[in-house]
Amino acid sequence: MFKTITGIEPSKKRVIFFYGLLSLFITLAIFTLGLYFYLLSDVSDRTYAAKKALSDRMNGIFTELKQAAEDSDLSCEKADLTRLRRVVFYSPTLKEIGLFDSDFRVYCSNLGPTDFKIYSSIAARITKSKDRKTVSLVNSNTLGESTFFAFYQRADGLGVNGLAPPKNIAISVDQILLPDYFYELTIGKQVFSSNREGIGSDVLAKQEESLADWSMTLVVFLPSSLYWHHLWSISPFILLSWGFLFAVFYIGHLVLIYYRRSLRHCIKRAIRNNAMEVYFQPIVSLSEGGFHEMEALIRWRSFRHGQVSPLVIVDMADRLGLIDDLTWMVIRKVGDFYREYPEQLRDIKISVNVDRHSFLKDYFAPNLSIILGEYPELKGRLGLEVTETTALNSAELPLMVSRFEDIKALGIGLSVDDFGTGYAGLDFLRRFPYDTLKLDQIFIASLKDDQFTRQILTSVTKLAKELNMELVAEGVEREDQLNAVRELGVDRVQGYYFCRPLPKDQVIAWFEENAAN
Ligand SMILES: Nc1nc2c(ncn2[C@@H]2O[C@H](COP(=O)(O)O[C@H]3[C@@H](O)[C@H](n4cnc5c(=O)[nH]c(N)nc54)O[C@@H]3COP(=O)(O)O)[C@@H](O)[C@H]2O)c(=O)[nH]1
C-alpha cells in the first residue's frame, strides 16, 4: 500500500528538476522581457530629453541673435562690431556672427565689414517662416563644409546670421544619448550630425522625434549589442534570482506536501471523497432476546496517520465546518447498507450520531428530507442520536423544540445520547420529544458498586418510563454490569459484552450467527 501510494508521488530528483526548470524559465522571461521593456522606455525618455535639450539650445542661439540685432543699423560702426564680438565671445555655440540688410546682403560680421549675398533659397525660407527665422547647413569660408547657420530678421528688414560648427550644437544631444545609443540628426534632408555608421549590430528599436520649428528630425537607434551587453552585466543577478525563485518554489512545495499530509487536510479530503467507513454496533433487547437496532459509528484508517479516533474526526470536522457533510456521508452509507442487505436488515433500525447544534441550522431538516427521498429504505428506520456537548441558550431552546418536531414529522426517531454527561437534564426530557434515552457508559461502569449512581439511574429510569421513552444502557462490557442493568429494569443493552462495532459484512454475519442461536 505504502509503495503504491509513494509510487504516485514524483521522485525528489524529478521535483527538483521540474522546479529548477520552471524557476529558470520564469527568471529568464522576467529579466529578458524586463530588460527589453526597460531599454525601450529608456530610449524613448532619452530621445525626448535630447529633443528638449536641442530645442533649448536652438532657442538660446536665437536669443543670442536677437541680442546682436538690438540697436544695429546698416553702418557696421564700432558699436555694432563690439556688440557682435561680445555675443560671439560669450556664446557657447556661435563662432561667427553677421548682420544683413533687407536685400539679404551680409554687410558686417564680428570680423569687420563684409559683402556677400545670402542664398536666395534661404532668403525665401526666412521670408516664408512665421517669425522670420530659419536654420541651414551651408559651406562657410571660415568654418568649412556643412557649417550650421541660423538666421533671424527683424520686422524692419535688418537681420542677423550666426555660424557654428554642427558639433557645438550636437553636443547637447551627445551628452544625453552617448555612449549607449546611436542617432542621426537632420535638417530637412541634410544630415547634420550622425554616428549611426558605428552601430555594428542589429537595431532592436528606433525612436524618432521632430523639431518642426527648425525642420529638424532626431532618430535614435537602440542596438541589439547594447541589449546583450546589459543582459550579460546583470547575469549574476539573474543567477541569484533563479536560486531564490527555486528556493521559494521548493519550500512552497514542501509546505504543500506537509499540509497535504497533515491530519486536518487528510480528514477534509476523506470527508469530501466519501472515503470513511461506517461500523455498526447491535443493541440487544433483553426481554425479546433479539436485536432490532444498531448504532452507526464512523471509522477511518488514514494512510498516513493510521486509525483515527472518531472523537478526533468529529472535532476536526466541526472545526473545518464539515460536521454536516460528515453526517450526510454517514446517513448515505447507512442507506447504502440497507440497499445492500435488504432482507437481513428488514426489521432493523439504525441510529446515527448528530451534534445538537446541527439541528439549529435551518437547512438541516430539508436536507434530511432530500436524503430520505434518495434513500426510501431509510424511512421509518433511521434514528438520530443527539449528542449534547454544549449548552443551548434561551433563544435556541424554543427553536430546537420546533426543529425536533420537523424531524419527527419525517418519521425519524430521536434519542438522547450519553445521558447524564452532557447538558441534557431532567427538564430537557420533559421539553423535548425524544423517543429513546441512552444512559452513558460511565454510569453503567459504576452502577454495581456505587449506590449514588444506582439511585440516580433509578429515578431517571422511572422518569423515562413515565414519559414513554425507551431506555438503552451503553457500554455494558461484563456480565455483572448486564445484571445490574437488568435489575434497574432497562431492557435494551449496547456494549462489548454482546458485540463490538463491526464493519457491515461482519455485523451481518454476527446477526446471522446469533439469530440462528
Ligand atoms: N457526530 C458523530 N459522532 C460520532 C460518529 N461516530 C462516532 N461518533 C462519536 O464519537 C465518539 C466515540 O465513538 P466510538 O469510538 O465509536 O465509541 C463508541 C463505541 O465504540 C463505544 N462503546 C460501545 N460499547 C462499548 C463498551 O462496551 N465499552 C466501551 N469502553 N466502549 C463502548 O462507545 C461509543 C458509543 O458512542 P455513543 O453511543 O454515541 O455515545 C462517540 O461519542 C460517538 O458518539 C458520527 O458518525 N457522527
Coordinates of C-alpha atoms in Angstrom, one line a residue, residues 267-268 270-272 274-278 296-300 309-318 321-334 352-355 358 364 371:
I267 CA -9.7 14.4 7.2
K268 CA -11.0 17.1 4.9
A270 CA -11.6 11.8 3.3
I271 CA -15.0 13.5 4.1
R272 CA -15.1 15.2 0.7
N274 CA -16.6 9.9 1.0
A275 CA -13.6 7.8 1.9
M276 CA -14.6 6.9 5.5
E277 CA -16.2 3.7 6.7
V278 CA -19.1 3.2 9.0
A296 CA -23.7 3.6 13.1
L297 CA -20.2 4.7 14.2
I298 CA -17.7 6.4 12.0
R299 CA -14.3 4.7 11.4
W300 CA -11.4 5.8 9.4
S309 CA -10.4 8.2 16.7
P310 CA -14.0 9.1 15.8
L311 CA -13.7 11.8 18.5
V312 CA -10.8 13.4 16.6
I313 CA -12.7 13.1 13.3
V314 CA -15.8 14.7 14.7
D315 CA -13.9 17.5 16.4
M316 CA -11.8 18.3 13.3
A317 CA -14.9 18.1 11.0
D318 CA -16.6 20.6 13.4
G321 CA -17.2 23.4 9.1
L322 CA -17.7 19.9 7.6
I323 CA -19.6 18.3 10.5
D324 CA -22.9 18.3 8.5
D325 CA -21.1 16.7 5.5
L326 CA -19.9 14.0 7.8
T327 CA -23.5 13.4 9.0
W328 CA -24.8 13.3 5.4
M329 CA -22.0 10.9 4.5
V330 CA -22.8 8.5 7.4
I331 CA -26.6 8.6 6.7
R332 CA -26.0 7.8 3.0
K333 CA -23.7 5.0 3.9
V334 CA -26.5 3.6 6.2
V352 CA -26.7 8.0 13.5
N353 CA -24.9 10.4 15.9
V354 CA -25.6 14.1 15.3
D355 CA -24.4 17.1 17.2
S358 CA -26.7 20.8 13.6
F364 CA -30.9 20.5 8.4
I371 CA -31.7 12.2 1.6

